[in-house]
């Protein structure tokens, strides 16, 4: 409630100021004149009015939309505190007739203004002390669109209104207003028009009625102060006057300047039209331009022009017959402001809703993934590290993970010679241990080979099988790998089974086919129970050790395909449960993005597993 009251009040008072900056400038000048400041009612006052109006308008926008809440509510509270002090002083001293809060759109008594400001101050203080209770209508991300639009709108409106005339006329002299009726005391006339007063500067004779009661059209050139009036449009004024003289149309000028000012004007412009005396404030209300032009017909204001768009003589005939343009301007202007804003708010809400929905789905999937599948980061040391170096590396990793617990399963797969000693220095709760290979034979005369049972006897729990390097350099066929898998499973080893296409196969678009064949060739004879001890590692061969990573999208696409292939063969549950790791130039810098994909459950890491900092960086991608 406080948000809406304060926000819309600022919006409204800012709006009337930017819609009629010159009106506000006159009101500001009334203050400076009271304080005796030597500032003329001109450029500086206009700048002040525009700045004030735009600032108020923007604060209103921020508060209504709940944007920049801390700054906006604090600023609003400061402004309201200052305004309340000012209006209390105005109430006590009565220095100006109208405080100018709402321009000419709404005139309040000093007492009403003070009461309004006290209420607003309380509401503003509440908002400033509880900024987070201000409801956001637009997300933080898209808030700038509304801010920029509102700023452009306010500045454009202010500058247009200054250059021409206010797009909305809040003065009593708006087109359609009947001065005649007001002077006759008619109840349905704007009572403010009763101040309309024009006199003969020589004799002081009241000529207001003569102008207001005239039948047909009358032009009234309004020049509040001749000394500061723009005389760049003299020719056009004189043309208009000549036209009026030719067509027997009354043409007067009204000014508040004294005889010197009037004489000076005649000298500067060659004015031949009659000049009447009027009160400065009233002239400023008649038209927001110096000079400006008023067309009356039968005492009714029909049209108004600023010095920047005075009518040409050509086409004037039609203008004389036209009906007063009473507007619709206010609604048009409000529509131009609120409709685009509303559109942004709705689009933003849809966008946020969509994001929230996606986030919700993501969280659901992520939770599911956590529950169903293990997240794993496995290292493949390949043929690197002496025994001592390997033990030291394992020890260092163990220490790092003891100090900072991982959020996933960690496995290091080492050359055979490291297995037993490394098993002695790692905490198996923190770091799993695996071999990089095992024999396809149970035991016997196979010089140089290491069986699955021997691997298991070191304390290792995992074994990598089917790595592309073994397929390529040691000619391990799907059949050989099938034997190895069976033996590994028989010896209670978890198998990290690698699959992946070479570059030519990807370029030929055959990656799915290749990967499927690798799965079929070595794993499809397993039972579902046996398959539950398989971890798959998708390693595009073109990305291994090359620094060329598959994009997260490429990885996700292939992982989804693999999971589907498993689902088709072993059923949905097996597919949901199997962890599928990505391998190939995985680094701390890209791991997070790749692991964020729905079907990626971790990584098989080569080069980066040889340095604890890098390997740990990848493990931390799960945090
Ligand atoms: C690997 O050999 O399994 C591997 C993924 O290597 P790298 O991370 O060095 O590309």
Short mmCIF file of C-alpha atoms in Angstrom, two decimals, residues 111-495:
data_model
loop_
_atom_site.label_atom_id
_atom_site.label_comp_id
_atom_site.label_asym_id
_atom_site.label_seq_id
_atom_site.Cartn_x
_atom_site.Cartn_y
_atom_site.Cartn_z
CA UNK A 111 -2.87 23.05 4.85
CA UNK A 112 -3.85 20.23 2.49
CA UNK A 113 -0.34 20.12 1.06
CA UNK A 114 1.20 19.89 4.51
CA UNK A 115 -1.17 17.10 5.56
CA UNK A 116 -0.47 15.22 2.31
CA UNK A 117 3.27 15.53 2.83
CA UNK A 118 3.14 14.33 6.42
CA UNK A 119 1.28 11.19 5.30
CA UNK A 120 3.70 10.67 2.42
CA UNK A 121 6.69 11.22 4.69
CA UNK A 122 5.48 8.53 7.08
CA UNK A 123 4.90 6.13 4.20
CA UNK A 124 8.29 6.99 2.68
CA UNK A 125 10.06 6.45 6.02
CA UNK A 126 8.38 3.08 6.34
CA UNK A 127 9.60 2.10 2.85
CA UNK A 128 13.11 3.41 3.47
CA UNK A 129 13.40 1.35 6.64
CA UNK A 130 11.88 -1.75 4.99
CA UNK A 131 13.13 -1.50 1.39
CA UNK A 132 12.88 -5.23 0.83
CA UNK A 133 9.15 -5.16 1.47
CA UNK A 134 8.79 -3.09 -1.69
CA UNK A 135 7.42 -5.59 -4.16
CA UNK A 136 9.42 -6.11 -7.31
CA UNK A 137 7.27 -5.92 -10.46
CA UNK A 138 10.17 -6.46 -12.86
CA UNK A 139 13.14 -8.74 -12.35
CA UNK A 140 16.48 -7.21 -11.52
CA UNK A 141 17.82 -8.44 -14.82
CA UNK A 142 15.20 -6.67 -16.94
CA UNK A 143 14.66 -3.63 -14.72
CA UNK A 144 16.97 -1.54 -16.88
CA UNK A 145 14.49 -1.74 -19.79
CA UNK A 146 11.78 -0.01 -17.77
CA UNK A 147 14.25 2.52 -16.35
CA UNK A 148 15.63 3.47 -19.74
CA UNK A 149 12.16 3.66 -21.27
CA UNK A 150 10.82 5.83 -18.41
CA UNK A 151 13.85 8.13 -18.59
CA UNK A 152 13.60 8.58 -22.36
CA UNK A 153 9.85 9.12 -22.06
CA UNK A 154 10.20 11.77 -19.33
CA UNK A 155 13.01 13.68 -21.01
CA UNK A 156 11.33 13.60 -24.43
CA UNK A 157 8.05 14.80 -22.98
CA UNK A 158 9.75 17.62 -21.08
CA UNK A 159 11.82 18.82 -24.03
CA UNK A 160 8.90 18.61 -26.45
CA UNK A 161 6.68 20.56 -24.07
CA UNK A 162 9.37 23.19 -23.59
CA UNK A 163 10.01 23.62 -27.28
CA UNK A 164 6.39 23.65 -28.32
CA UNK A 165 3.59 23.75 -25.76
CA UNK A 166 2.71 21.25 -23.06
CA UNK A 167 1.14 18.20 -24.66
CA UNK A 168 -1.42 18.32 -21.89
CA UNK A 169 -2.74 21.67 -20.89
CA UNK A 170 -3.49 21.83 -17.18
CA UNK A 171 -3.95 25.61 -17.22
CA UNK A 172 -7.41 27.25 -17.14
CA UNK A 173 -6.74 28.36 -20.72
CA UNK A 174 -6.82 24.89 -22.23
CA UNK A 175 -8.54 24.65 -25.63
CA UNK A 176 -12.28 24.51 -25.08
CA UNK A 177 -12.23 26.82 -22.04
CA UNK A 178 -14.77 29.64 -22.22
CA UNK A 179 -13.38 32.92 -20.90
CA UNK A 180 -16.67 34.57 -21.75
CA UNK A 181 -18.66 32.22 -19.55
CA UNK A 182 -16.21 32.70 -16.68
CA UNK A 183 -16.48 36.49 -16.91
CA UNK A 184 -20.26 36.18 -17.02
CA UNK A 185 -20.04 34.19 -13.76
CA UNK A 186 -21.36 30.97 -15.24
CA UNK A 187 -21.11 28.12 -12.74
CA UNK A 188 -19.92 25.59 -15.32
CA UNK A 189 -16.90 27.71 -16.31
CA UNK A 190 -13.44 27.25 -14.82
CA UNK A 191 -13.46 29.77 -12.00
CA UNK A 192 -9.74 30.40 -12.40
CA UNK A 193 -10.59 32.17 -15.67
CA UNK A 194 -12.33 34.89 -13.73
CA UNK A 195 -8.83 36.38 -13.29
CA UNK A 196 -8.71 37.13 -17.04
CA UNK A 197 -8.02 40.83 -17.19
CA UNK A 198 -6.85 43.01 -20.08
CA UNK A 199 -6.64 46.77 -19.87
CA UNK A 200 -5.81 49.69 -22.09
CA UNK A 201 -2.32 50.70 -20.92
CA UNK A 202 -3.08 54.36 -21.59
CA UNK A 203 -6.37 54.97 -19.84
CA UNK A 204 -6.53 51.78 -17.76
CA UNK A 205 -9.91 50.92 -19.25
CA UNK A 206 -10.90 47.25 -18.73
CA UNK A 207 -10.97 45.60 -22.15
CA UNK A 208 -11.37 42.01 -20.97
CA UNK A 209 -15.04 41.91 -21.96
CA UNK A 210 -14.34 43.48 -25.33
CA UNK A 211 -12.02 40.57 -26.13
CA UNK A 212 -14.08 37.83 -24.50
CA UNK A 213 -17.43 39.03 -25.83
CA UNK A 214 -16.22 39.56 -29.41
CA UNK A 215 -18.14 37.53 -31.99
CA UNK A 216 -16.03 35.21 -34.10
CA UNK A 217 -12.27 34.91 -33.99
CA UNK A 218 -9.84 37.02 -32.00
CA UNK A 219 -6.04 36.57 -31.90
CA UNK A 220 -4.27 37.35 -28.67
CA UNK A 221 -0.48 37.53 -28.87
CA UNK A 222 0.80 36.86 -25.36
CA UNK A 223 4.17 38.39 -24.45
CA UNK A 224 4.49 38.26 -20.66
CA UNK A 225 7.82 40.14 -20.64
CA UNK A 226 8.89 41.87 -23.82
CA UNK A 227 12.45 42.22 -22.49
CA UNK A 228 13.08 38.49 -22.51
CA UNK A 229 10.72 37.53 -25.33
CA UNK A 230 12.08 35.71 -28.35
CA UNK A 231 11.78 38.07 -31.30
CA UNK A 232 12.90 35.56 -33.90
CA UNK A 233 9.34 35.02 -35.07
CA UNK A 234 8.42 38.66 -35.69
CA UNK A 235 7.90 38.27 -39.38
CA UNK A 236 5.42 35.51 -38.93
CA UNK A 237 3.57 37.52 -36.25
CA UNK A 238 3.44 40.53 -38.51
CA UNK A 239 2.17 38.38 -41.39
CA UNK A 240 -0.55 37.07 -39.14
CA UNK A 241 -1.45 40.55 -38.07
CA UNK A 242 -1.62 41.69 -41.71
CA UNK A 243 -3.88 38.75 -42.48
CA UNK A 244 -6.15 39.69 -39.58
CA UNK A 245 -6.24 43.32 -40.66
CA UNK A 246 -7.15 42.25 -44.21
CA UNK A 247 -9.90 39.96 -42.91
CA UNK A 248 -11.20 42.31 -40.20
CA UNK A 249 -10.17 39.94 -37.42
CA UNK A 250 -9.25 41.54 -34.09
CA UNK A 251 -5.59 41.03 -33.17
CA UNK A 252 -4.23 42.16 -29.80
CA UNK A 253 -1.05 41.76 -27.92
CA UNK A 254 -1.06 41.41 -24.13
CA UNK A 255 1.99 42.07 -21.97
CA UNK A 256 2.95 42.77 -18.38
CA UNK A 257 5.85 44.99 -19.44
CA UNK A 258 5.73 48.67 -18.76
CA UNK A 259 5.67 51.46 -21.35
CA UNK A 260 9.43 51.18 -21.95
CA UNK A 261 9.12 47.48 -22.61
CA UNK A 262 6.19 48.00 -24.90
CA UNK A 263 7.97 50.74 -26.85
CA UNK A 264 11.04 48.56 -27.11
CA UNK A 265 8.94 45.71 -28.50
CA UNK A 266 7.43 48.00 -31.13
CA UNK A 267 10.89 49.17 -32.12
CA UNK A 268 12.28 45.64 -32.33
CA UNK A 269 9.40 44.06 -34.16
CA UNK A 270 7.62 46.87 -35.96
CA UNK A 271 4.43 45.89 -34.14
CA UNK A 272 1.41 47.77 -35.42
CA UNK A 273 -1.23 45.88 -33.43
CA UNK A 274 -2.86 47.24 -30.28
CA UNK A 275 -1.03 46.35 -27.07
CA UNK A 276 -2.95 45.67 -23.87
CA UNK A 277 -1.77 45.52 -20.31
CA UNK A 278 -2.17 42.31 -18.30
CA UNK A 279 -0.90 40.66 -15.18
CA UNK A 280 2.30 38.60 -15.53
CA UNK A 281 1.07 35.41 -13.81
CA UNK A 282 -2.11 35.37 -15.84
CA UNK A 283 -0.20 35.75 -19.08
CA UNK A 284 2.09 32.89 -18.10
CA UNK A 285 -0.99 30.76 -17.56
CA UNK A 286 -2.48 31.70 -20.94
CA UNK A 287 0.31 30.18 -22.99
CA UNK A 288 3.60 28.57 -21.99
CA UNK A 289 5.69 30.55 -24.42
CA UNK A 290 7.03 34.05 -24.67
CA UNK A 291 5.70 35.04 -27.10
CA UNK A 292 2.78 32.69 -27.59
CA UNK A 293 -0.45 32.99 -29.50
CA UNK A 294 -4.02 32.36 -28.46
CA UNK A 295 -6.97 32.04 -30.81
CA UNK A 296 -10.38 32.74 -29.27
CA UNK A 297 -13.68 32.17 -30.98
CA UNK A 298 -16.77 33.60 -29.32
CA UNK A 299 -14.78 33.88 -26.10
CA UNK A 300 -13.68 30.24 -26.18
CA UNK A 301 -10.01 29.23 -26.44
CA UNK A 302 -9.76 27.37 -29.75
CA UNK A 303 -6.02 26.99 -30.28
CA UNK A 304 -2.64 27.90 -28.82
CA UNK A 305 0.81 28.14 -30.40
CA UNK A 306 4.30 28.62 -29.09
CA UNK A 307 6.89 30.88 -30.75
CA UNK A 308 8.33 27.72 -32.31
CA UNK A 309 5.21 26.68 -34.21
CA UNK A 310 3.23 29.81 -34.97
CA UNK A 311 0.73 29.14 -37.76
CA UNK A 312 1.40 30.21 -41.32
CA UNK A 313 -1.04 32.49 -43.06
CA UNK A 314 -1.62 29.78 -45.66
CA UNK A 315 -4.15 27.35 -44.30
CA UNK A 316 -5.18 29.68 -41.50
CA UNK A 317 -8.70 29.89 -42.87
CA UNK A 318 -9.34 26.24 -42.08
CA UNK A 319 -7.80 26.61 -38.64
CA UNK A 320 -10.19 29.45 -37.86
CA UNK A 321 -13.12 27.12 -38.50
CA UNK A 322 -11.72 24.14 -36.62
CA UNK A 323 -13.14 22.99 -33.33
CA UNK A 324 -10.98 23.28 -30.22
CA UNK A 325 -8.77 20.25 -29.84
CA UNK A 326 -9.82 19.31 -26.35
CA UNK A 327 -7.40 16.48 -26.25
CA UNK A 328 -7.51 12.90 -25.43
CA UNK A 329 -3.86 13.89 -25.14
CA UNK A 330 -3.72 12.86 -21.52
CA UNK A 331 -4.94 9.35 -22.25
CA UNK A 332 -2.69 9.04 -25.24
CA UNK A 333 0.31 10.13 -23.21
CA UNK A 334 -0.55 7.83 -20.34
CA UNK A 335 -1.09 4.97 -22.76
CA UNK A 336 2.30 5.63 -24.34
CA UNK A 337 3.81 5.33 -20.92
CA UNK A 338 1.87 2.55 -19.28
CA UNK A 339 1.26 0.14 -22.17
CA UNK A 340 4.90 -0.48 -23.11
CA UNK A 341 5.74 -0.69 -19.42
CA UNK A 342 2.95 -3.19 -18.88
CA UNK A 343 4.22 -5.18 -21.82
CA UNK A 344 7.70 -5.35 -20.28
CA UNK A 345 6.25 -6.33 -16.90
CA UNK A 346 4.17 -9.13 -18.46
CA UNK A 347 7.00 -10.35 -20.71
CA UNK A 348 9.32 -10.27 -17.74
CA UNK A 349 6.86 -12.23 -15.61
CA UNK A 350 6.56 -14.84 -18.38
CA UNK A 351 10.32 -14.98 -18.73
CA UNK A 352 10.82 -15.32 -14.99
CA UNK A 353 8.09 -17.94 -14.86
CA UNK A 354 9.82 -19.83 -17.64
CA UNK A 355 13.16 -19.49 -15.89
CA UNK A 356 11.64 -20.57 -12.62
CA UNK A 357 10.02 -23.52 -14.35
CA UNK A 358 13.30 -24.49 -15.98
CA UNK A 359 15.12 -24.04 -12.73
CA UNK A 360 12.52 -26.16 -10.98
CA UNK A 361 12.86 -28.91 -13.57
CA UNK A 362 16.63 -28.64 -13.37
CA UNK A 363 16.57 -28.95 -9.57
CA UNK A 364 14.27 -31.95 -9.87
CA UNK A 365 16.51 -33.59 -12.40
CA UNK A 366 19.58 -32.74 -10.42
CA UNK A 367 18.10 -34.24 -7.27
CA UNK A 368 17.05 -37.30 -9.20
CA UNK A 369 20.51 -37.57 -10.64
CA UNK A 370 21.98 -37.30 -7.15
CA UNK A 371 19.72 -39.93 -5.73
CA UNK A 372 19.93 -42.37 -8.59
CA UNK A 373 23.43 -42.01 -9.89
CA UNK A 374 26.86 -41.59 -8.46
CA UNK A 375 28.81 -38.51 -9.39
CA UNK A 376 32.35 -39.60 -10.10
CA UNK A 377 35.62 -37.96 -10.99
CA UNK A 378 38.17 -40.60 -11.95
CA UNK A 379 41.81 -39.99 -12.80
CA UNK A 380 43.73 -41.97 -15.40
CA UNK A 381 47.42 -41.59 -14.80
CA UNK A 382 48.30 -43.59 -17.93
CA UNK A 383 52.04 -44.45 -18.13
CA UNK A 384 53.23 -41.62 -15.94
CA UNK A 385 54.99 -41.27 -12.58
CA UNK A 386 57.63 -43.44 -10.97
CA UNK A 387 56.56 -45.41 -7.96
CA UNK A 388 57.75 -42.73 -5.55
CA UNK A 389 56.18 -39.90 -7.54
CA UNK A 390 52.91 -41.78 -7.79
CA UNK A 391 52.76 -42.50 -4.07
CA UNK A 392 53.55 -38.87 -3.32
CA UNK A 393 50.83 -37.72 -5.72
CA UNK A 394 48.27 -40.07 -4.16
CA UNK A 395 49.28 -38.91 -0.69
CA UNK A 396 48.96 -35.25 -1.63
CA UNK A 397 45.53 -35.84 -3.13
CA UNK A 398 44.44 -37.77 -0.07
CA UNK A 399 45.50 -34.87 2.16
CA UNK A 400 43.75 -32.31 -0.01
CA UNK A 401 40.50 -34.28 0.05
CA UNK A 402 40.79 -34.90 3.79
CA UNK A 403 41.02 -31.15 4.32
CA UNK A 404 38.24 -30.37 1.88
CA UNK A 405 35.81 -33.24 1.45
CA UNK A 406 34.72 -33.92 -2.12
CA UNK A 407 31.13 -33.77 -3.18
CA UNK A 408 31.49 -36.78 -5.46
CA UNK A 409 33.22 -40.16 -5.63
CA UNK A 410 36.90 -39.83 -6.49
CA UNK A 411 38.89 -42.66 -8.05
CA UNK A 412 42.50 -42.72 -9.21
CA UNK A 413 43.48 -45.33 -11.77
CA UNK A 414 47.20 -45.96 -11.71
CA UNK A 415 49.73 -48.21 -13.41
CA UNK A 416 49.88 -51.71 -11.84
CA UNK A 417 53.05 -51.08 -9.89
CA UNK A 418 51.47 -48.19 -7.96
CA UNK A 419 48.35 -50.01 -6.87
CA UNK A 420 49.45 -51.72 -3.67
CA UNK A 421 51.63 -48.89 -2.33
CA UNK A 422 49.01 -46.27 -3.18
CA UNK A 423 46.35 -48.38 -1.48
CA UNK A 424 48.48 -48.02 1.64
CA UNK A 425 48.48 -44.22 1.66
CA UNK A 426 44.90 -43.34 0.72
CA UNK A 427 41.71 -43.33 2.72
CA UNK A 428 39.40 -45.62 0.69
CA UNK A 429 36.44 -43.66 2.02
CA UNK A 430 37.77 -40.61 0.19
CA UNK A 431 39.73 -41.97 -2.76
CA UNK A 432 38.92 -45.10 -4.71
CA UNK A 433 41.69 -46.98 -6.45
CA UNK A 434 41.65 -48.57 -9.88
CA UNK A 435 43.91 -50.17 -12.49
CA UNK A 436 44.15 -48.96 -16.07
CA UNK A 437 43.82 -52.44 -17.53
CA UNK A 438 43.62 -56.11 -16.69
CA UNK A 439 44.21 -59.33 -18.63
CA UNK A 440 41.60 -61.15 -20.64
CA UNK A 441 42.77 -64.40 -19.11
CA UNK A 442 42.19 -65.78 -15.65
CA UNK A 443 45.77 -66.78 -14.92
CA UNK A 444 48.66 -68.83 -16.25
CA UNK A 445 51.43 -68.53 -18.75
CA UNK A 446 50.76 -64.99 -20.02
CA UNK A 447 54.06 -63.28 -19.48
CA UNK A 448 53.73 -59.60 -18.63
CA UNK A 449 49.99 -59.70 -17.98
CA UNK A 450 48.15 -58.81 -14.76
CA UNK A 451 44.85 -60.53 -14.06
CA UNK A 452 41.69 -59.01 -12.61
CA UNK A 453 42.15 -61.10 -9.48
CA UNK A 454 45.68 -59.74 -9.04
CA UNK A 455 44.36 -56.18 -9.45
CA UNK A 456 41.71 -56.83 -6.85
CA UNK A 457 44.27 -58.31 -4.46
CA UNK A 458 46.13 -54.97 -4.31
CA UNK A 459 43.13 -53.31 -2.72
CA UNK A 460 41.97 -51.74 -5.99
CA UNK A 461 38.23 -51.55 -6.52
CA UNK A 462 38.03 -50.29 -10.10
CA UNK A 463 39.53 -50.95 -13.49
CA UNK A 464 39.48 -48.95 -16.70
CA UNK A 465 38.69 -51.08 -19.74
CA UNK A 466 38.27 -50.22 -23.38
CA UNK A 467 40.34 -47.04 -23.28
CA UNK A 468 40.90 -45.78 -26.83
CA UNK A 469 44.66 -46.01 -26.41
CA UNK A 470 44.39 -49.71 -25.63
CA UNK A 471 41.97 -50.26 -28.46
CA UNK A 472 44.28 -48.43 -30.88
CA UNK A 473 47.77 -49.44 -29.78
CA UNK A 474 47.15 -52.90 -28.31
CA UNK A 475 44.41 -53.90 -30.70
CA UNK A 476 41.86 -54.69 -28.02
CA UNK A 477 38.77 -55.78 -29.89
CA UNK A 478 35.20 -55.78 -28.54
CA UNK A 479 35.55 -59.51 -27.97
CA UNK A 480 38.75 -59.18 -25.94
CA UNK A 481 37.16 -56.39 -23.95
CA UNK A 482 34.11 -58.53 -23.33
CA UNK A 483 36.37 -61.13 -21.72
CA UNK A 484 38.12 -58.53 -19.64
CA UNK A 485 34.83 -57.05 -18.45
CA UNK A 486 33.55 -60.45 -17.41
CA UNK A 487 36.71 -61.25 -15.49
CA UNK A 488 36.75 -57.85 -13.81
CA UNK A 489 33.16 -58.26 -12.69
CA UNK A 490 33.83 -61.79 -11.49
CA UNK A 491 36.58 -60.33 -9.31
CA UNK A 492 34.34 -57.66 -7.85
CA UNK A 493 35.90 -54.80 -9.69
CA UNK A 494 33.81 -51.87 -10.84
CA UNK A 495 34.50 -51.37 -14.53
#
